[in-house]
Structure formats: structure tokens, C-alpha cells
Coordinates of C-alpha atoms and ligand atoms in Angstrom, one line a residue:
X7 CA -4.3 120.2 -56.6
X8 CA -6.9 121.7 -53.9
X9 CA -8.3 123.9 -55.1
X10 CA -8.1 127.6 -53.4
X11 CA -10.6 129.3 -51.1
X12 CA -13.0 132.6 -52.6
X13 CA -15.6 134.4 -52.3
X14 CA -19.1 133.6 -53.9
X15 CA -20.7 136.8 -55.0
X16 CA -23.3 135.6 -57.4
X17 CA -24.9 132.2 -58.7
X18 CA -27.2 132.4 -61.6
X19 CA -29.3 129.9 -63.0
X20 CA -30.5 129.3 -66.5
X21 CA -32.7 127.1 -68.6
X22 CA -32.3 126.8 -71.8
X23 CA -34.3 124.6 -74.5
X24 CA -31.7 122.9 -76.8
X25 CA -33.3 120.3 -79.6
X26 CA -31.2 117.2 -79.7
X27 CA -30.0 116.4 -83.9
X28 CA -32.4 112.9 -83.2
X29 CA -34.7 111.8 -80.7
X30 CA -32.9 109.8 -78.1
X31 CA -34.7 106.7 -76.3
X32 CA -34.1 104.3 -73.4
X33 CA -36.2 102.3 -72.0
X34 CA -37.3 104.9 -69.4
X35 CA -38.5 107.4 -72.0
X36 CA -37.3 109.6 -75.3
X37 CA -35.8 112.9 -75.3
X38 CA -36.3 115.3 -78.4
X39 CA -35.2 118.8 -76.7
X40 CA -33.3 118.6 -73.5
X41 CA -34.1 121.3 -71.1
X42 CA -30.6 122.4 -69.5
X43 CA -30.0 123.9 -66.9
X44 CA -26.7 126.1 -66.9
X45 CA -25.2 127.4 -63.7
X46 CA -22.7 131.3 -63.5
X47 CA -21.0 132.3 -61.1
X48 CA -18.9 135.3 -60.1
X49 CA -16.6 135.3 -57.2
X50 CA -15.3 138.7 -55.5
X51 CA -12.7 140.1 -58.0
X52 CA -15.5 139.9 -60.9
X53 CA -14.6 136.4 -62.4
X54 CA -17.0 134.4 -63.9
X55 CA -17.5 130.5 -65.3
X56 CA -19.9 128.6 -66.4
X57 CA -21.5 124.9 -65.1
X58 CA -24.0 122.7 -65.8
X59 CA -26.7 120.6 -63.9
X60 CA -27.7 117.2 -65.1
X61 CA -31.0 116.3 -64.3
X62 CA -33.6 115.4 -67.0
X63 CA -36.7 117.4 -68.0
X64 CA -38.5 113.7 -65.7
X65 CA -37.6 111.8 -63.1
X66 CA -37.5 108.3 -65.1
X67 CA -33.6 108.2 -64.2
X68 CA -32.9 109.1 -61.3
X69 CA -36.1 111.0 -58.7
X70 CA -34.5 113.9 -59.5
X71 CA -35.9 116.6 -62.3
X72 CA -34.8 120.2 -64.1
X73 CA -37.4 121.5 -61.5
X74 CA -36.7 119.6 -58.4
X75 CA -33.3 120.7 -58.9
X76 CA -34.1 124.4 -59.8
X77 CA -35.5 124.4 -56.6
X78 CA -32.8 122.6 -54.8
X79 CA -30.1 124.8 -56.4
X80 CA -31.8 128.5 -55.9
X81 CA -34.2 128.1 -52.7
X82 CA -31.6 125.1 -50.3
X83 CA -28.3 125.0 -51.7
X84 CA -26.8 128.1 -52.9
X85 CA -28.0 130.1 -49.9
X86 CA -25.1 127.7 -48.5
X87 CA -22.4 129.1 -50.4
X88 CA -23.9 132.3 -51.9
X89 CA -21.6 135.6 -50.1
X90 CA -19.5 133.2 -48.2
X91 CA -15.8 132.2 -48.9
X92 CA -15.8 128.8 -49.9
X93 CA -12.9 126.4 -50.5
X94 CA -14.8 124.0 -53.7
X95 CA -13.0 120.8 -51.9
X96 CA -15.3 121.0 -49.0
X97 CA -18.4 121.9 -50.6
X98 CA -19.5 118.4 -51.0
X99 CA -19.8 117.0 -47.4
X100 CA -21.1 120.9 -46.6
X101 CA -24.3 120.2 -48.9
X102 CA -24.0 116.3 -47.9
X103 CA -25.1 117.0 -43.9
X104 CA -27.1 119.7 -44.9
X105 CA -29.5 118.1 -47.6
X106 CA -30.4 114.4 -48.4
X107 CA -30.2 113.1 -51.8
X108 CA -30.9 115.7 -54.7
X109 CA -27.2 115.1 -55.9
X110 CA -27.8 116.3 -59.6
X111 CA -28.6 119.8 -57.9
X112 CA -25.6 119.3 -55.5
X113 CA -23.2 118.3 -58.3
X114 CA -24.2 121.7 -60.7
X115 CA -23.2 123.9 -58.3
X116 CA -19.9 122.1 -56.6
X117 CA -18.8 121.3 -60.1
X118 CA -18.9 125.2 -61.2
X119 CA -16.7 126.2 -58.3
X120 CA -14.0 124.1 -59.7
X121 CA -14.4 125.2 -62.9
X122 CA -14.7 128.8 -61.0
X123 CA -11.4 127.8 -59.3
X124 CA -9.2 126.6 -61.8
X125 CA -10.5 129.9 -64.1
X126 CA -9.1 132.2 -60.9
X127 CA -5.9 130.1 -60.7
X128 CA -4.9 130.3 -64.7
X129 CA -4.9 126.7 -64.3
X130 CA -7.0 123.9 -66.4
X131 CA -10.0 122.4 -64.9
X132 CA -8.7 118.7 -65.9
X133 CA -5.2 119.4 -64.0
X134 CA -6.6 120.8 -61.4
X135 CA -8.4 118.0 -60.5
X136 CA -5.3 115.9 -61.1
X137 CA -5.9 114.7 -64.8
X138 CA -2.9 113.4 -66.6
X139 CA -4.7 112.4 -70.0
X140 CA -3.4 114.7 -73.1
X141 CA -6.8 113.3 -75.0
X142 CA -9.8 110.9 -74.2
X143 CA -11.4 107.7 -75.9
X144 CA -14.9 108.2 -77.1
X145 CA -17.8 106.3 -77.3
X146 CA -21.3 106.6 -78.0
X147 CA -24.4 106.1 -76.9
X148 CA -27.3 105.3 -79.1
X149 CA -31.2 104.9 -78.3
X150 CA -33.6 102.6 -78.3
X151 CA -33.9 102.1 -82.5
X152 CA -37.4 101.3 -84.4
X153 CA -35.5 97.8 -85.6
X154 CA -32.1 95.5 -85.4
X155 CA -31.5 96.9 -89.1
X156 CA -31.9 100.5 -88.4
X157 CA -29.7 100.0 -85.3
X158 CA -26.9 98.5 -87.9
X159 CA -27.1 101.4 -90.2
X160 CA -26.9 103.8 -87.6
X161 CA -23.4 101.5 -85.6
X162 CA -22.1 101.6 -89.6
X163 CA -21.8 105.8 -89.3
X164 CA -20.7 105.7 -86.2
X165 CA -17.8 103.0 -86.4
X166 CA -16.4 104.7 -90.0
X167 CA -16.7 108.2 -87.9
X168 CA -14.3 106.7 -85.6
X169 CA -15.5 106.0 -82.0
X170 CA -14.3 103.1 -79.8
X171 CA -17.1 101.7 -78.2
X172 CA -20.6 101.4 -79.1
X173 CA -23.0 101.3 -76.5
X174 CA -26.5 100.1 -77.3
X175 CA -29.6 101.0 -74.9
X176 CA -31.7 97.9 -74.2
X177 CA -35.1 96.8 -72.8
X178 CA -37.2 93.7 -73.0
X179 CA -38.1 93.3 -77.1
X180 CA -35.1 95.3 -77.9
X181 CA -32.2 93.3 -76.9
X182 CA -30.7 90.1 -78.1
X183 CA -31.9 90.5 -81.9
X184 CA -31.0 94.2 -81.6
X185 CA -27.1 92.9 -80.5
X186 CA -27.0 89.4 -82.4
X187 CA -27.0 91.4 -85.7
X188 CA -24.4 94.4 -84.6
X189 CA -22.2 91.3 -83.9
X190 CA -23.5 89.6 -87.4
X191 CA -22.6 92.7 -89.2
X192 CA -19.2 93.9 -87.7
X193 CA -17.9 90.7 -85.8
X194 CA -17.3 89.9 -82.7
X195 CA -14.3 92.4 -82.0
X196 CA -16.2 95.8 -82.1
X197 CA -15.8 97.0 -78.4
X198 CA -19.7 96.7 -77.8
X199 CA -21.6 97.3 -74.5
X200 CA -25.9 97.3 -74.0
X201 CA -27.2 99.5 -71.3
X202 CA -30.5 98.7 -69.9
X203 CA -31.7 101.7 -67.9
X204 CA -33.4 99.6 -64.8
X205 CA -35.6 97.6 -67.4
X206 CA -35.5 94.2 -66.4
X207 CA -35.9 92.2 -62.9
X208 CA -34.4 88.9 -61.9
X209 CA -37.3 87.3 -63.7
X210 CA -35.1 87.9 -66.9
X211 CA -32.0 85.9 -65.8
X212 CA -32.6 83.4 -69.0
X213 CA -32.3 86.8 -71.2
X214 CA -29.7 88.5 -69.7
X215 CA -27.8 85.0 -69.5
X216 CA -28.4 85.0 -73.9
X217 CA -26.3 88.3 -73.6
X218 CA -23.1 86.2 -72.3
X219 CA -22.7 84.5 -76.1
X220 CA -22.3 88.0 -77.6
X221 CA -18.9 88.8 -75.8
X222 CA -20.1 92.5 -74.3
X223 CA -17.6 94.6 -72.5
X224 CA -20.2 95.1 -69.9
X225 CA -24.0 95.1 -69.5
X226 CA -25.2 98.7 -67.7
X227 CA -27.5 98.7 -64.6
X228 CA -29.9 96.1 -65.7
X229 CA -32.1 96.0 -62.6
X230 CA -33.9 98.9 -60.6
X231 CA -32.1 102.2 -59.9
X232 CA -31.7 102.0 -56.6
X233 CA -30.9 98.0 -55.8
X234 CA -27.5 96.9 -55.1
X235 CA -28.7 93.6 -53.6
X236 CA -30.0 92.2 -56.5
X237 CA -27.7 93.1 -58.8
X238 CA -25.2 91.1 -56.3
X239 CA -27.5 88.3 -57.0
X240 CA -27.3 88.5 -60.9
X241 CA -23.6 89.1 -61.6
X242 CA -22.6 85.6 -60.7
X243 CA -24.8 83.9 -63.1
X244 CA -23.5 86.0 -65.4
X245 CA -20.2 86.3 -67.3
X246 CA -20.5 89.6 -68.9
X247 CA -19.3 92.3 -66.4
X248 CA -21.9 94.5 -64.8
X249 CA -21.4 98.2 -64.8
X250 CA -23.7 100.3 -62.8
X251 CA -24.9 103.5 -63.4
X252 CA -28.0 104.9 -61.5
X253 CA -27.0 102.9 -58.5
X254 CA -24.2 104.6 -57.8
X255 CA -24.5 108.3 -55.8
X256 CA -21.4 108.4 -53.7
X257 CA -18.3 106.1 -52.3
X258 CA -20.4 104.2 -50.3
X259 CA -22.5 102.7 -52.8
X260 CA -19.5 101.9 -54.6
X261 CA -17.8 100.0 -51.5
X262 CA -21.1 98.5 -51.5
X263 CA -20.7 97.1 -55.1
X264 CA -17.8 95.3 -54.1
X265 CA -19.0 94.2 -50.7
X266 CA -22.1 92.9 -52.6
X267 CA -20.3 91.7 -56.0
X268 CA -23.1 93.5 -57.4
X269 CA -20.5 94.7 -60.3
X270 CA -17.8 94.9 -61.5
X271 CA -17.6 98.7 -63.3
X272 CA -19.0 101.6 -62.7
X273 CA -20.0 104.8 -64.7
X274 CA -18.9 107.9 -63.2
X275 CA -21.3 111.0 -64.4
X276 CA -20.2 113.6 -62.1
X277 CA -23.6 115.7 -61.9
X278 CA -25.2 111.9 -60.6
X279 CA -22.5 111.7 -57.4
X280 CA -22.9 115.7 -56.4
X281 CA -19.8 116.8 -58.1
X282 CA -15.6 116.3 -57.9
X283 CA -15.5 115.6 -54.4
X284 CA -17.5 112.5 -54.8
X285 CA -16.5 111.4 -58.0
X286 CA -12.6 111.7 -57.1
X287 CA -13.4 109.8 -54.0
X288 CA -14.9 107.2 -55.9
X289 CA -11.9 107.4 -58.7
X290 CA -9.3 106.8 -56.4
X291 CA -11.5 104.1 -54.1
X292 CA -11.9 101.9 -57.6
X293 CA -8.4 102.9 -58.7
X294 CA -7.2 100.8 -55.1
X295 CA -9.5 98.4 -56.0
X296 CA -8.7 97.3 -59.5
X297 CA -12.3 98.4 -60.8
X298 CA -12.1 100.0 -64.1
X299 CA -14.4 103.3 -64.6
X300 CA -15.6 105.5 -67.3
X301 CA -17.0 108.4 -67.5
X302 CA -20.8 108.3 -68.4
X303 CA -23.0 111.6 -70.1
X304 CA -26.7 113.3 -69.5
X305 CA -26.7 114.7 -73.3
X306 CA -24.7 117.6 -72.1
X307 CA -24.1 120.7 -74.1
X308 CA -20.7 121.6 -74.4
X309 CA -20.8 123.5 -71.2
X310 CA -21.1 120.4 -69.2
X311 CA -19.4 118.0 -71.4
X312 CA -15.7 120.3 -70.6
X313 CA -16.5 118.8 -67.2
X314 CA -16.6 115.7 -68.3
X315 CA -14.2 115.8 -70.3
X316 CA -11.6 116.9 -67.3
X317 CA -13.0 114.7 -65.1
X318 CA -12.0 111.5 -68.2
X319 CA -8.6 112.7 -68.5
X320 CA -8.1 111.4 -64.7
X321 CA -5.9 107.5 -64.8
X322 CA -8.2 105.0 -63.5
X323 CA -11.0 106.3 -66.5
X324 CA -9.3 103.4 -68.2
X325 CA -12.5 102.6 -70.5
X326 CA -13.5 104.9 -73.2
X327 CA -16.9 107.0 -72.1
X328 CA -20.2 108.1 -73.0
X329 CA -18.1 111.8 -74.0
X330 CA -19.4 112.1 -77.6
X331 CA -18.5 115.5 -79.8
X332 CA -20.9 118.3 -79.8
X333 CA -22.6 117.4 -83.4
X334 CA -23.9 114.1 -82.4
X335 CA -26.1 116.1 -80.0
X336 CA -26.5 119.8 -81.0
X337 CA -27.0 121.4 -84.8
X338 CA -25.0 124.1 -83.0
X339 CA -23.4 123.6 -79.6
X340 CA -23.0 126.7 -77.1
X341 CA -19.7 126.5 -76.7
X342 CA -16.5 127.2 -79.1
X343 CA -14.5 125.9 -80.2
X344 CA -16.8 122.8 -80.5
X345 CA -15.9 119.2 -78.9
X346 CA -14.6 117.3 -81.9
X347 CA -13.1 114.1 -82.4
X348 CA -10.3 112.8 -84.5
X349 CA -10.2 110.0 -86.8
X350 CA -9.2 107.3 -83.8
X351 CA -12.3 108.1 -81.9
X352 CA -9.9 110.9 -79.2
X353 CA -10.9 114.2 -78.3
X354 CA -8.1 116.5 -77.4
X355 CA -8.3 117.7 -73.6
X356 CA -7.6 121.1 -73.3
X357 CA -4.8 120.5 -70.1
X358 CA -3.3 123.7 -71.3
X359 CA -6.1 126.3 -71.6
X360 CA -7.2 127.7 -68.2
X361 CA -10.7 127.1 -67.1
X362 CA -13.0 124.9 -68.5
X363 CA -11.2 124.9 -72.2
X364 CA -14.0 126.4 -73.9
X365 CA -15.4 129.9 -75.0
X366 CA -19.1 130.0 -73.7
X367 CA -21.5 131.9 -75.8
X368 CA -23.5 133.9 -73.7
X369 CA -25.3 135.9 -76.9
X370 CA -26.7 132.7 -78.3
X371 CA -27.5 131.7 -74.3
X372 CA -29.2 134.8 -73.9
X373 CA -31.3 133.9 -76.9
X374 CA -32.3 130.5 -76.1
X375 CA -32.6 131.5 -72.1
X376 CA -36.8 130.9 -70.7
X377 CA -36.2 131.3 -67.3
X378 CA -33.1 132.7 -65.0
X379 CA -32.9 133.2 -61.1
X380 CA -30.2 135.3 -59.7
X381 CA -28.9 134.6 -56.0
Ligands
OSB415 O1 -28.0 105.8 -68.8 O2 -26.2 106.5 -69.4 C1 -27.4 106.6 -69.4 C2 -28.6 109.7 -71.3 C3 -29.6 110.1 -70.6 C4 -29.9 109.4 -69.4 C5 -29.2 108.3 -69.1 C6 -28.2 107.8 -69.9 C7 -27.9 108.5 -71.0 C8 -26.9 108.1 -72.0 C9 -26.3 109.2 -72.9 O3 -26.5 107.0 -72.2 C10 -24.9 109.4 -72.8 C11 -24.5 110.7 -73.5 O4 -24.6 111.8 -72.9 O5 -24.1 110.6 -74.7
MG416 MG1 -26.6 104.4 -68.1

């Protein structure tokens, strides 16, 4: 469905200091509290939802940072849209010949005017962007751990809690020990992935190569950030799949993957590739292609996980995603009812509740709130 044109009355952004339930490490840096930036918007008639940006409190995953994107957001971007009618569809390549790069600031604000859309047309966010999915898979992501032991206690929990992939973050030190004993203590049929956050260079091919004997769904954006090339230049001497991540901002670096066989699947994190637009582009470009996607996570609160929960329920997110329920991340999430997962590892997606699916509370918000903007 496109999504109809309104008008933009008011954008307001918020940070707010949520403390994660553990630390979480890759090989870029740890997290403790994630700073979060949450986006509100009213259109004309009074209607208001709720969004969320992505970036990181530093710029060690993408350049991009809570305050370069503050700054994108309130001073370039929403002056864009801000008392204007705007149709969300075409808010992408608006902010796209207007501003280069800062897609993380781009992708908070075009991703609340759909869930500002679909709240306006009684419909859900996931069917509005065409998502056919009654629930997701689930996976997890888990950090950077002290020791291979520790790292099998912690895949124990997580397997009896029911999630269907584990994904384990990966540098140099921390890799083939850390996965030799996952496979040693739960066998070699565990849907298992390592994600590597940019740490190694082609100077590691005898490692990475090690990886191949372990049987790993995929192994996520093992070289720098932003280089396609070389990653063309590892996949073939490896058999395990590459997925990028970082790498990938919009449908041209996707097309690029394949023109490059620099991989062969790709996360999707909607705030990374500024929004829908971009990430529907890149669904149904992958979905022609064969190339299997998932949809990745920024330790979202639940504002930002409905998002990415919509954006999952779409067909070619064939793989299950980095979309983990609220307590693995918050004591208490913002957002009711809470995401939750069943005992197969599926969270429900809420295809019948308009809007984003969930109740946003804006007391608690208010509470936690250290800065806010209003344009
Ligand atoms: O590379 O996918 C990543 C979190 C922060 C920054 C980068 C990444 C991640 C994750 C966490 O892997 C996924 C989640 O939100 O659970
Ligand atoms: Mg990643």
C-alpha cells in the first residue's frame, strides 16, 4: 500500500538513557546504557506516533552518532518536511538529493511517517508496508563474552528459551575456540552464525577459512565497513556465506554485492538504509535475485523494534533476525504490551492493530527524557 499524503505539524525529538539488562560487546566497543533517540510526530488533525533513530551513543559502527544525528534530524532534515504535506513514499529520495550520507538520521524520521501513516489510515504498520507474516522467527545476538565457557552457558539459556538462531559477535582472540565449543556442546545442527563488526582484514583469510569446518549459516561483515571490494575478494575462498551489514546503505550497494560477489546475504536494519523506501527497494531487489535477508537490530527499545518487527513480517525476510523480545534488553521496556516470544522462538506481529501495535508510555518517557527539541 502507498501510503497517503498529510500534513506535518510537529516533529519532536527525545533522548532517553535506557540501561541495557547486560553489557553488550563487539569488537568495535561495549554498550551498558544505550542513549535512544525517540522521534513524535503530529500531523494536521492532531494524530500522533512514535519512531525511533538508530545511531549509537559513537560512531564505531557506522560514522554516524546520537549527536550527529540530533543534529541532522532537528537543524537539516526535518525543516524538509516540517509544515509541509508530505506523502512518506517519497520522503526518501527527497532527503537523498538533499543530504549525503547520515542515513540513521534520515531513516528515524521517514520511518515515523509510516508509522504516522498507517496510525491515520486505521491500518497496521506491517500491512501497510505489504507484510504478509502473522509472526516472526527470532534470534539473538550475544556479545563479545569474557570466555568460550561463559559464551556456552549463556547459548544454554538462550536455546531452552526458545530462539532459532544464535548469533555470536566475533574478533580476532574471540573466534574459533569461542564457536568450536558452541558446536562441541550443542552439535552441529544449532542454526549458528558469528558476526564480526569490521574486525578482521584479508590478512586473516587462514582464520576466517577455520570458520568453514564449523557449518555457519553465514559469517557477518567481516572486513571494513565500508568495502565491498574486498569482501568480493574473500567470499570465494570461503564456503560459509557472507552476509553484510554495515556495508549496506541503499539498493546500490546491494546491486553492488552481487556485481562484486562480495556476499551472499544481507541484513536489513531499516534506520542503517534511511527508512522503508530504501529497505523495500532493497527487499524486493534481493527477493528477484534469490538473496535471502533478515532483518538486523541496534538494541532498540520497543518503540523501534515494532518497526522492525513490520518490516520482518515482509516474504523475502526468509531468515530469522536479530528481533529479540523486550526482556533480553530492558528490565522494563517503554512500550506495552511488551515484545514477547513464544516457546518456538516466534513473536506474534500485530497485522491487526493499527499503528505501530504497541501502547507507548509517554509518563515513563517523560521520566527518563534529558534532552527534547521541538520543530
Ligand atoms: O552488528 O548487528 C550488529 C548491535 C549494535 C550494533 C551493531 C550490531 C548489533 C547487534 C544487536 O548485533 C542486534 C540486536 O538489536 O539485538
Ligand atoms: Mg552486524
Amino acid at each position: 500500500m502507498t501510503p497517503a499524503p498529510f500534513h506535518l505539524k510537529r516533529i519532536t525529538l527525545r533522548e532517553i538513557h535506557l540501561p541495557l539488562v547486560e553489557p553488550f560487546a563487539i569488537s568495535s566497543g561495549t554498550e551498558t546504557v544505550r542513549r535512544i533517540t525517540l522521534v513524535e510526530m503530529e500531523d494536521g488533525d492532531g494524530v500522533t506516533a512514535w519512531g525511533e533513530g538508530v545511531a549509537a551513543a559513537l560512531p564505531n559502527y557506522n560514522s554516524e552518532s546520537v549527536d550527529t544525528a540530533w543534529m541532522a534530524m532537528s537543524q537539516w532534515l526535518a525543516p524538509l518536511i516540517v509544515g509541509k504535506t508530505v506523502a512518506p513514499a517519497e520522503v526518501y529520495d527527497l532527503f537523498h538529493k538533499a543530504m549525503r550520507g547520515h542515513e540513521m538520521a534520515k531513516g528515524g524520521l521517514e520511518m515515523t511517517l509510516w508509522g504516522l501513516a498507517a496510525t491515520r489510515q486505521g491500518v497496521s504498520l506491517a500491512k501497510l508496508l505489504g507484510g504478509t507474516r502473522e509472526e516472526i522467527g527470532t534470534g539473538i545476538s550475544i556479545g563479545i563474552q569474557p570466555s568460550p565457557d561463559k559464551l556456552v552457558e549463556k547459548v544454554e539459556s538462550y536455546l531452552a528459551q526458545g530462539y532459532r538462531k544464535i548469533k555470536v559477535k566475533i574478533k580476532p582472540g574471540f573466534d574459533i575456540p569461542y564457536v568450536r565449543a558452541v558446536r562441541e556442546a550443542f552439535g552441529d545442527r544449532v542454526p549458528m552464525m558469528v558476526d564480526a563488526n569490521n574486525a578482521y582484514t584479508l590478512d586473516d583469510v587462514a582464520v576466517l577459512k577455520q570458520l568453514d569446518a564449523f557449518g555457519l549459516i553465514m559469517i557477518e561483515q567481516p572486513l571494513e565497513w565500508d568495502d565491498l571490494v574486498r569482501h568480493g575478494q574473500l567470499q570465494p575462498q570461503l564456503q560459509t556465506p557472507i552476509c553484510l551489514d554495515e556495508s549496506i546503505t541503499k539498493l546500490e550497494r546491494a546491486q553492488d554485492m552481487v556485481t562484486l560477489g562480495a556476499g551472499r546475504i544481507i541484513n536489513i536494519k531499516p534506520g542503517r538504509v534511511a527508512g522503508f523506501t530504501s529497505s523495500l527497494r532493497i527487499h524486493d531487489y534481493t527477493r528477484a535475485q534469490g538473496i535471502p535477508v533478515w532483518c538486523g537490530g541496534m538494541l532498540e527499545s520497543g518503540i523501534g523494534r515494532a518497526y522492525n518487527v513490520a518490516l520482518a513480517s515482509l516474504p523475502n525476510f526468509t531468515l530469522p533476525g536479530d528481533i529479540s523480545p523486550s526482556r533480553r534488553y530492558w528490565a522494563q521496556d517503554i512500550v506495552s504490551p511488551e515484545w514477547e516470544m513464544n516457546d518456538d522462538g516466534m513473536i506474534a506481529v500485530p497485522l491487526r492493530t493499527p499503528g505501530i501495535g504497541v501502547t507507548v508510555d509517554t509518563a515513563r518517557i517523560d521520566n527518563l527524557t534529558v534532552r527534547s527539541v521541538t520543530i
